Coordinates of C-alpha atoms in Angstrom, one line a residue:
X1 CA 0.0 0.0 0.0
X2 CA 2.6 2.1 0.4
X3 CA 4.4 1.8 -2.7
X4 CA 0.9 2.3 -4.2
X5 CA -0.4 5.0 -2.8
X6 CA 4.1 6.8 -3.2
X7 CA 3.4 6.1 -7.1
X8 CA -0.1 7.5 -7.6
X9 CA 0.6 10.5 -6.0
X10 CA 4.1 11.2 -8.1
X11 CA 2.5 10.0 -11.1
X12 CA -0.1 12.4 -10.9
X13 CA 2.0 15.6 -9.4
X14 CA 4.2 14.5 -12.8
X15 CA 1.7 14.4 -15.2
X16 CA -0.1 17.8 -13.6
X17 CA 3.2 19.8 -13.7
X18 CA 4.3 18.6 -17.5
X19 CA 1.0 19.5 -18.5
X20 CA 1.1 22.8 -16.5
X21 CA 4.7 23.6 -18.1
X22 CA 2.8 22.9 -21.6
X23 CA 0.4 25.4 -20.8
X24 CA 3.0 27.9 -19.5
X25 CA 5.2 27.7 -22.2
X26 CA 2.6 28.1 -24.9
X27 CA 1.5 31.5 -23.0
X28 CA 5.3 32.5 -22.8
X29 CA 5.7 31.8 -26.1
X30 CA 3.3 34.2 -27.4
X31 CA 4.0 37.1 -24.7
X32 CA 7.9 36.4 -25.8
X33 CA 7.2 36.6 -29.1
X34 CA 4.5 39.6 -28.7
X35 CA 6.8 41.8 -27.0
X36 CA 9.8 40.4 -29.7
X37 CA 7.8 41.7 -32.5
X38 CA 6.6 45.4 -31.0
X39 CA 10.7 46.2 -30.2
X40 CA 11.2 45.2 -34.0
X41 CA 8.6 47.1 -35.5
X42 CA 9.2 49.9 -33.4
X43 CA 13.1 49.9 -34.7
X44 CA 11.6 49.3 -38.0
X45 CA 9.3 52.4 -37.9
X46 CA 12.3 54.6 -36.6
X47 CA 14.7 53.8 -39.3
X48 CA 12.5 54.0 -42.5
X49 CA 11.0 57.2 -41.0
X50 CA 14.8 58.4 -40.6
X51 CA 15.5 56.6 -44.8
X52 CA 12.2 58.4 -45.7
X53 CA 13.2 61.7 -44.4
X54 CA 16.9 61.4 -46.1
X55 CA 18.0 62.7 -49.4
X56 CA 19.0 60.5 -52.2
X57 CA 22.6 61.0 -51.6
X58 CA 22.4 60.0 -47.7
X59 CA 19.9 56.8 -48.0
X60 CA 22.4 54.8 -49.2
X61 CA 24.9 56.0 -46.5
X62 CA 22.5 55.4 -44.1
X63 CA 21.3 52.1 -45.0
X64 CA 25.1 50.7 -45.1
X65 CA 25.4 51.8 -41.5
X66 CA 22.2 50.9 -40.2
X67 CA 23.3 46.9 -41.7
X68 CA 25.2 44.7 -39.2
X69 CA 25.1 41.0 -39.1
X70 CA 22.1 40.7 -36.6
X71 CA 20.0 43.1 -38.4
X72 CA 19.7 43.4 -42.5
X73 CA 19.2 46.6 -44.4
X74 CA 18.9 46.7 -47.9
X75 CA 17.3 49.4 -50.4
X76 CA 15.6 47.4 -53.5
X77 CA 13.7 48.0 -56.2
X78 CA 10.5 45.8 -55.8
X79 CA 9.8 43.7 -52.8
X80 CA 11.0 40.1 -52.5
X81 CA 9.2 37.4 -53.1
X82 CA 7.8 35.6 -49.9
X83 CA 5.5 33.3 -48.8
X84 CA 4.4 32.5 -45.4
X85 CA 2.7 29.0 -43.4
X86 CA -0.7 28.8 -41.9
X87 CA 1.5 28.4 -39.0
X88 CA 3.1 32.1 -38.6
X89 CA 0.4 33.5 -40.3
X90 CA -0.7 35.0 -37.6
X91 CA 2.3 36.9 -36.6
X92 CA 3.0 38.0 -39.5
X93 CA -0.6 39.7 -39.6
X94 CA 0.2 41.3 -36.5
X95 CA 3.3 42.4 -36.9
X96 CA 1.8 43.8 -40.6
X97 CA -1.0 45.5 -38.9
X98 CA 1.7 47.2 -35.9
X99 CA 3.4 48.5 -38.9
X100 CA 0.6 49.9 -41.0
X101 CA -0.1 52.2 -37.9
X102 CA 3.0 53.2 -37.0
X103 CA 4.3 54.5 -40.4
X104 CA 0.9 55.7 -41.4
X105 CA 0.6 53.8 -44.2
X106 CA -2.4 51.8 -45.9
X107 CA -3.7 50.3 -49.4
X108 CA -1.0 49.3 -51.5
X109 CA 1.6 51.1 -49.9
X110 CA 0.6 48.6 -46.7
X111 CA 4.7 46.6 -45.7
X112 CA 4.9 43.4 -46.4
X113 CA 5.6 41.1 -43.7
X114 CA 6.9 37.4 -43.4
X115 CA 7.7 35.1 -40.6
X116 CA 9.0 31.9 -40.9
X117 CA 11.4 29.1 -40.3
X118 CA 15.3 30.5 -40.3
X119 CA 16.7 29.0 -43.7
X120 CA 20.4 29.5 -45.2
X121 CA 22.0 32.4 -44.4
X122 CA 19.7 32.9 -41.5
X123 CA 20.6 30.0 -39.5
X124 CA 24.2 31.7 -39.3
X125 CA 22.4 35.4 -38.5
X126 CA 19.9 33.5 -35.3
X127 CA 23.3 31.7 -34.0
X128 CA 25.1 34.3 -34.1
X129 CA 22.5 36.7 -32.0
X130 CA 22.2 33.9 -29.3
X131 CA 26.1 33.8 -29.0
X132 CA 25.8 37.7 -28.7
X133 CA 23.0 38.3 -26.7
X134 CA 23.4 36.4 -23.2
X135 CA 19.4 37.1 -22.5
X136 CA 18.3 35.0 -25.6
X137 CA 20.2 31.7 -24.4
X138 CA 17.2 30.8 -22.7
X139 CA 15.1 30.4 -25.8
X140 CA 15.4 27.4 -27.7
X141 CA 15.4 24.6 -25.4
X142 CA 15.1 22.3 -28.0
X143 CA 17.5 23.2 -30.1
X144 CA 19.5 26.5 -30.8
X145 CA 17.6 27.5 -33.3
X146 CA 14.1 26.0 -32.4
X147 CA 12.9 29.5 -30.7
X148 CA 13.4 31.6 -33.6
X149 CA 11.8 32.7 -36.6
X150 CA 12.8 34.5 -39.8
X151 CA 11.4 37.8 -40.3
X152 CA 11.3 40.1 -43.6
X153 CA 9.7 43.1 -43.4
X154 CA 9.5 45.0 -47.0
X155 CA 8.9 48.8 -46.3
X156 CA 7.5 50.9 -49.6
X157 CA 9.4 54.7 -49.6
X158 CA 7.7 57.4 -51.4
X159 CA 10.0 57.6 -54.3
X160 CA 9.0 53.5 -55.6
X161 CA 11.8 51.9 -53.6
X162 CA 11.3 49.5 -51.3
X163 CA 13.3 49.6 -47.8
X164 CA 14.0 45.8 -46.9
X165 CA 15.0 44.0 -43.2
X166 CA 16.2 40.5 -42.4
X167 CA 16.5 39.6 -39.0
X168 CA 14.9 36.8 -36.5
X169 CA 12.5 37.3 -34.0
X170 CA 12.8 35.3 -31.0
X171 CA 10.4 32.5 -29.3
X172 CA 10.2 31.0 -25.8
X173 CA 11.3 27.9 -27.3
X174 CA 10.8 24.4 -26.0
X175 CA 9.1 23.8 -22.6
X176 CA 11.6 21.2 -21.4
X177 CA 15.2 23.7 -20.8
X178 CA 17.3 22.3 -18.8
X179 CA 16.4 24.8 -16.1
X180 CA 13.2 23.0 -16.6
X181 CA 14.3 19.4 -15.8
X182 CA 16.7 20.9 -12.9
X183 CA 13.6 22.7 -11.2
X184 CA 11.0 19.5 -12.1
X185 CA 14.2 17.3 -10.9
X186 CA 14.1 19.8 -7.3
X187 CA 10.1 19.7 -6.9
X188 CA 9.9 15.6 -7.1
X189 CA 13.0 15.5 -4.8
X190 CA 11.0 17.5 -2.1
X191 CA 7.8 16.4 -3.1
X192 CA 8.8 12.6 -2.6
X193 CA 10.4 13.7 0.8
X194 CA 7.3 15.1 2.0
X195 CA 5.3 11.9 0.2
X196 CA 7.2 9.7 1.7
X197 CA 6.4 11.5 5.0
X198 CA 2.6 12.0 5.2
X199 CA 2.6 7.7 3.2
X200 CA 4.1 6.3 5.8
X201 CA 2.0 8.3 9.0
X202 CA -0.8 7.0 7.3
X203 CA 0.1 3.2 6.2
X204 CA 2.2 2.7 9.9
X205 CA -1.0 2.4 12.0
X206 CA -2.6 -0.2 9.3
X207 CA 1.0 -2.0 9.9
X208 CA 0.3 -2.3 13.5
X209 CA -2.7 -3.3 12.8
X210 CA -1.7 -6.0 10.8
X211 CA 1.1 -6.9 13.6
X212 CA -1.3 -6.5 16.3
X213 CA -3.5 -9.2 14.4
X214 CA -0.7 -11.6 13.9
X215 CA 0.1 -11.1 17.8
X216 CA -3.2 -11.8 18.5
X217 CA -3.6 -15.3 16.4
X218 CA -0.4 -16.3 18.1
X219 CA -1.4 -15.2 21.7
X220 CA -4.8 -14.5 22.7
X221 CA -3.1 -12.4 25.8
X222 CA -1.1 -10.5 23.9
X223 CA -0.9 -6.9 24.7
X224 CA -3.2 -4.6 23.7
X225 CA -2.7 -1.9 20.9
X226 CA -2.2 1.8 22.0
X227 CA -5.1 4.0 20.6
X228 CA -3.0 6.3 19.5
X229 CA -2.9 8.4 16.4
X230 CA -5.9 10.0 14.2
X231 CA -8.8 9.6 15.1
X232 CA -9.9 7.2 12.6
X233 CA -6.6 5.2 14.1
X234 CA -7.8 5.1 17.6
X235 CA -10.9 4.0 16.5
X236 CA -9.6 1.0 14.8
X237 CA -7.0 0.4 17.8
X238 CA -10.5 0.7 20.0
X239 CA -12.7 -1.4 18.2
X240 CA -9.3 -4.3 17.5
X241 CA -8.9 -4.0 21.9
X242 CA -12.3 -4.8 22.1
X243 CA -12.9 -7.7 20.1
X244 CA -9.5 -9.3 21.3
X245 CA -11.4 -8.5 25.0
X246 CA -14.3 -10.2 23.5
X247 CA -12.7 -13.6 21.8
X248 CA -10.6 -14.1 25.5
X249 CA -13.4 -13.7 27.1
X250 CA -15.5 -16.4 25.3
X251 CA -12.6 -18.3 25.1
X252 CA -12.4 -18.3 28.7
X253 CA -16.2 -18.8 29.3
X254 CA -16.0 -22.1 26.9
X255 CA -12.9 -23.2 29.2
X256 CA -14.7 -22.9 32.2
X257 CA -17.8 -24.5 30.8
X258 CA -16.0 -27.4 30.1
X259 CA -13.7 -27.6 32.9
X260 CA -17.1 -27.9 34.9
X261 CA -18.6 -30.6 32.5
X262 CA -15.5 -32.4 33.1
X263 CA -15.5 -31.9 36.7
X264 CA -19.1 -32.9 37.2
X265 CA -18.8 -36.1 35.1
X266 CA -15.9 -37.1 37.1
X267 CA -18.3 -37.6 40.2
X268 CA -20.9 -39.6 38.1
X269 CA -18.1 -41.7 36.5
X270 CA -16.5 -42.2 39.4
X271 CA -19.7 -43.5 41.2
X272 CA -20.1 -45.8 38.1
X273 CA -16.7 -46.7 38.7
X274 CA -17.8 -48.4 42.3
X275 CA -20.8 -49.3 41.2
X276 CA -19.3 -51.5 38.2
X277 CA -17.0 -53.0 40.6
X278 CA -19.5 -54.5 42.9
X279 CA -21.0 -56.4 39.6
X280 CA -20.2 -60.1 40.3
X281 CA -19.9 -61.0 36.3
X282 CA -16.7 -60.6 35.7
X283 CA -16.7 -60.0 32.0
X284 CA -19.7 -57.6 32.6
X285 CA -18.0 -55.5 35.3
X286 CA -14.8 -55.4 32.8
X287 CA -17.2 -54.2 29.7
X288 CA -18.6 -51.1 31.9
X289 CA -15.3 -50.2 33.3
X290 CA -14.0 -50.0 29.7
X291 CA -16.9 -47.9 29.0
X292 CA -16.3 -45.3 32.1
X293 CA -12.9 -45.6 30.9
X294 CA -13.5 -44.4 27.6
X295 CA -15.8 -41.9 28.7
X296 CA -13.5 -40.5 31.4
X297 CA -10.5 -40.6 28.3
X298 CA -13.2 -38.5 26.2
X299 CA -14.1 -35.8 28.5
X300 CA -10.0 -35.4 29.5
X301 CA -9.3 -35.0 25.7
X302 CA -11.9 -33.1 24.5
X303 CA -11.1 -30.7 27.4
X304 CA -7.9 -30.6 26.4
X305 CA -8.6 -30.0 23.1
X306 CA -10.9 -26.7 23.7
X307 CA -8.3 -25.6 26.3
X308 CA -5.2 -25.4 23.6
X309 CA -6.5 -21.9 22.1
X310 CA -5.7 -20.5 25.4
X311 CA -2.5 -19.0 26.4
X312 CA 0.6 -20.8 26.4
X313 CA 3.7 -20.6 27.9
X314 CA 6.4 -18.0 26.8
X315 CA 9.0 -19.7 23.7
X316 CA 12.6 -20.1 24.5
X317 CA 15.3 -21.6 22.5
X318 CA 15.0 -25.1 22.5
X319 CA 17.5 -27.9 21.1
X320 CA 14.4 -29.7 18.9
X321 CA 16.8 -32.4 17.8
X322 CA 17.7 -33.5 21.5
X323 CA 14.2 -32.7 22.0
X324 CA 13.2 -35.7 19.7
X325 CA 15.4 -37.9 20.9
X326 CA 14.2 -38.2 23.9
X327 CA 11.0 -38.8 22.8
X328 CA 12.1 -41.9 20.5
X329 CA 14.4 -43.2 23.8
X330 CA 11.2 -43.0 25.8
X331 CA 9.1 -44.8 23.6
X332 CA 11.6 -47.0 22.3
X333 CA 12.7 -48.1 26.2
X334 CA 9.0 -48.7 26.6
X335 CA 9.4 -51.4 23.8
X336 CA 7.6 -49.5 20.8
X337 CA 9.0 -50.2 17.7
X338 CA 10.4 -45.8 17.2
X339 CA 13.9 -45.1 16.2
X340 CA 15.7 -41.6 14.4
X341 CA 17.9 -40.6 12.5
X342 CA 21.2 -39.3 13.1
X343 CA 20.6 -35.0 12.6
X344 CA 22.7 -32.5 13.7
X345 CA 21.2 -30.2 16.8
X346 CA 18.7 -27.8 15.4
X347 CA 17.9 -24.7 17.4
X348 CA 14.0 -23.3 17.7
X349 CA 12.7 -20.4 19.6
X350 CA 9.4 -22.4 20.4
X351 CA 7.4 -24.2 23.3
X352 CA 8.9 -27.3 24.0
X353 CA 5.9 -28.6 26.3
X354 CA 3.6 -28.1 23.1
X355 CA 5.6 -29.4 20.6
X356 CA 6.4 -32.3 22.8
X357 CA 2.9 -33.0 22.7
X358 CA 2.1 -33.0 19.0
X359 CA 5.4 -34.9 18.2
X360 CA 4.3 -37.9 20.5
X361 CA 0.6 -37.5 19.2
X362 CA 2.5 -38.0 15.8
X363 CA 4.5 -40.7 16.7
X364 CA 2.0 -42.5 18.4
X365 CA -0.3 -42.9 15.7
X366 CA 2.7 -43.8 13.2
X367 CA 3.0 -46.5 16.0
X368 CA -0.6 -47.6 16.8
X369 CA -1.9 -47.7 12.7
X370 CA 1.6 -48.3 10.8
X371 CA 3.4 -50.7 13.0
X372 CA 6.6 -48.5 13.7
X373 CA 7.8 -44.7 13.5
X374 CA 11.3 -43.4 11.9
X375 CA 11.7 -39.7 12.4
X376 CA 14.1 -37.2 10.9
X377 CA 14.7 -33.7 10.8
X378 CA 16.6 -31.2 8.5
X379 CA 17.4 -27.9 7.8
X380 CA 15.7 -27.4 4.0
X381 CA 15.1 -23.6 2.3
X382 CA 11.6 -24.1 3.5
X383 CA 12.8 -24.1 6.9
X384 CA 13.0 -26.9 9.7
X385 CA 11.6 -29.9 7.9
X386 CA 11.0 -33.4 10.9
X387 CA 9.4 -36.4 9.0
X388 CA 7.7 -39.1 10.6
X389 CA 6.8 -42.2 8.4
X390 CA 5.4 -45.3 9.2
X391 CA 5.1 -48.5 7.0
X392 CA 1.5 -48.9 7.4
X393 CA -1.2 -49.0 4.7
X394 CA -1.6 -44.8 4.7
X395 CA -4.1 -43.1 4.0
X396 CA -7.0 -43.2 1.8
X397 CA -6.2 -40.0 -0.9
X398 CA -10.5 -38.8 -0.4
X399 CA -9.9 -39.0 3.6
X400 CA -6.4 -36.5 3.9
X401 CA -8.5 -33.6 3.9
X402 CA -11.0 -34.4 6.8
X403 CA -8.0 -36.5 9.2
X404 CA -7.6 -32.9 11.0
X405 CA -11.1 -32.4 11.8
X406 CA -12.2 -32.9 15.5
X407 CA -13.6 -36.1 16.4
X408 CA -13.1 -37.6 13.0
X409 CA -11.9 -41.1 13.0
X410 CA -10.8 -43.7 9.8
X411 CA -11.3 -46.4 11.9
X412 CA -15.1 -47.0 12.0
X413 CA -15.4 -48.8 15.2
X414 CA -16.0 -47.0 18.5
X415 CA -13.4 -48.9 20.4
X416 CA -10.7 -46.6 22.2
X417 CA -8.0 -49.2 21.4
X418 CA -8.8 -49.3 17.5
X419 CA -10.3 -45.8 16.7
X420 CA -9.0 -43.7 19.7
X421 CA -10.7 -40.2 20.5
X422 CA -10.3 -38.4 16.9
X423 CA -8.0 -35.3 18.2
X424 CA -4.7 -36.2 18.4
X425 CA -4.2 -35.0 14.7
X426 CA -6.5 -31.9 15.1
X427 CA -4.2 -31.2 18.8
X428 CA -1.1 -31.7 16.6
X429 CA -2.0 -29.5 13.9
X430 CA -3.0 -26.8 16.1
X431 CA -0.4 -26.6 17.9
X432 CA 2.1 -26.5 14.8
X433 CA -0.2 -23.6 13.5
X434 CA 0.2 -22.0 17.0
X435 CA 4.5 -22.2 15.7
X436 CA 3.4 -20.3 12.2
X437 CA 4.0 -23.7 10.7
X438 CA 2.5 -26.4 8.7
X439 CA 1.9 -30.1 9.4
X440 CA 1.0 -32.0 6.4
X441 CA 0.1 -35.8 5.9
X442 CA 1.4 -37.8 2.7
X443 CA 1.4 -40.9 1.3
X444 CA 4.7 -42.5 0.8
X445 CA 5.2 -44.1 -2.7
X446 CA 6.9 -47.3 -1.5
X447 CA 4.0 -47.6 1.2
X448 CA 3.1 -46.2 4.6
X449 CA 2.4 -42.1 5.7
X450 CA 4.4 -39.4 6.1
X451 CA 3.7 -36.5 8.8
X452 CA 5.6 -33.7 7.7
X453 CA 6.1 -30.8 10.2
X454 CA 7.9 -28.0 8.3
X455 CA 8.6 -24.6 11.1
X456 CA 9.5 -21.4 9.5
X457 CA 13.0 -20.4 9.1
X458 CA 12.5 -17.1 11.0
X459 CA 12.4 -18.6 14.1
X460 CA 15.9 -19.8 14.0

């Protein structure tokens, strides 16, 4: 969001300030070339009034003097031939009209006025006025001779003669001058600074949102957010405090619920329990004391189940491959067919009481439905990788996807020895979830299951 919200807002300052420096320069352009064209036609007027007014002898003197290489001056017999664009057009009209009332003149003795596009000799005469004239380096940006345009301005004099000038009149010249790109280049500089300032005020309280959240599906008691901010932060921060208040609380209601369920079946069970034992059949007294057994297995398990979303204890680095190990050496000096893999010792920041837990769920059911258990783990890009496969007949593909679900059992019978409780898997996975990781179950293709825990890297 961010990045997002950084590029809309430059893209559009960009795109509103090239089309503003459009806008500018065509205006500049015109005012330039406005002002350009009065200065000329006022010199203009000046120096034929002063050729006008001179004898015969002294025009030619004059017009030799009044010549440089910026500014042509030439008596001639009939006008020269011109012809001018839509495009200057209008300049030439005005400038036309300027002179008509300046010298007084009118009909055919109107002076003939062309603008256009410097050609031959005039490309040398615009070049050399921008090297001589420091102000005019500014026009022209793109190009040193974009911002000018050839003028000829064909004067009539009384006696038939016609008094002709050749010079340029400047233009604004392109929009984009390098003094363009170094202001536009200035503007974005602060612009992003600032941008980048006001962006991230507004995104950082949606990031600690975010964080809060993540906090929150780790560690129902984690600490509340500060309402701090806007407004419309504290509001969220508010409204986030009080659901979290909201999901403890009914996580603590259920917890207590059950806790007394399970506390006032114990006394039932437990008078079942004497009751069953004063039965004189001895298979029937065995049959109901497997059944309170069950019962007494369910209600401990289910309760233990509902009570894993609650808080747990604080992680600490923890050796997980020694941690293993001595799981398999339990198990295996209790005669269960479990053995490892030589690893080398893997560090976790993690709880070990709850991952304890889910490995020997894990392990105990690679026991109890494949016949034995070999676990590994690894280091592997995806993170910490531990493997536990069995060599029994897996798992049917249709059934993976429900195997996690409370209470759900493959094995159809509803014997506690055969099908056990249905939440040993659903335990597991939960509390591999609680460790942002993944436990998935796969069938190996030369037989048997594999439970694959993978924890992330980032907790190394």
């Amino acid at each position: 969001m961010f990045g997002q919200t950084l590029s809309v807002l430059l893209a559009g300052l960009i795109a509103s300030h090239l089309v503003g420096s459009w806008i500018y320069s065509m205006d500049r352009s015109q005012i330039v070339r406005a002002v350009g064209g009065a200065v000329i036609a006022q010199r203009i007027t000046n120096l034929s009034r002063l050729v006008q007014d001179a004898s015969d002898d002294w025009r030619a003197r004059i017009v030799a003097a009044l010549s440089d290489e910026t500014f042509k001056v030439a008596l001639a017999a009939e006008p020269p031939r011109t012809s001018v664009t839509d495009a200057d057009a209008p300049a030439a009209d005005a400038l036309r009209q300027l002179l008509t009332e300046q010298l007084s003149t009118g009909g055919s003795g109107a002076p003939l006025v062309s603008v256009s596009q410097p050609r031959g000799i005039m490309v040398g005469l615009a070049q050399r006025m921008m090297d001589q004239h420091p102000m005019m380096q500014g026009f022209g940006g793109m190009g040193p001779l974009a911002g000018f345009r050839e003028m000829q301005v064909a004067v009539p004099l009384q006696d038939g003669q016609w008094l002709v000038y050749s010079t340029v009149l400047p233009d604004s010249g392109g929009a984009f001058s390098l003094r363009f790109l170094i202001s536009m280049g200035v503007m974005v500089f602060i612009t992003l600074l600032v941008a980048i300032w006001v962006v991230r005020r507004v995104t950082t309280p949606l990031t600690a949102l975010g964080q809060a959240a993540q906090r929150l599906g780790e560690d129902l008691n984690a600490p509340p957010m500060p309402e701090t901010g806007t407004v419309e932060t504290r509001q969220a921060a508010h409204a986030f405090n009080a659901m979290q208040s909201r999901l403890r609380r009914m996580i603590e209601d259920r917890s207590q619920m059950l806790a007394a369920i399970s506390h006032d079946f114990r006394t039932p069970l437990t008078l079942l329990r004497l009751r069953a034992e004063n039965v004189d059949d001895p298979i029937e007294r065995e049959r109901m004391l497997s059944t309170i057994a069950d019962l007494d297995a369910m209600v401990a398990a289910t309760l233990a189940f509902a009570s894993d979303g609650e808080s747990r204890a604080p992680h600490r680095r923890t050796d997980l491959t020694a941690l293993i190990a001595s799981i398999v050496d339990d198990m295996a000096d209790g005669g269960l067919p479990v053995r490892m893999d030589e690893a080398q010792p893997i560090v976790l920041e993690c709880d070990p009481a709850s991952l304890k837990r889910a490995l020997t769920n894990l392990i105990d059911n690679a026991v109890n439905y494949g016949g034995s258990a070999v676990v590994a783990i690894s280091n592997s890009a995806r993170g910490i990788e531990i493997a536990i496969d069995d060599c029994g007949p897996g798992i049917p593909e249709a059934e993976l996807s429900h195997v996690f679900e409370p209470l759900y059992r493959l094995e159809s019978s509803r014997s506690r020895e055969t099908g056990g409780m249905g939440l040993g898997l659903a335990i597991a996975q939960s509390i591999v979830r609680a460790h942002d990781g993944q436990l998935t179950l796969v069938n190996r293709s030369e037989g048997g299951l594999c439970a694959l825990i993978v924890l992330p890297a980032s907790r190394f």
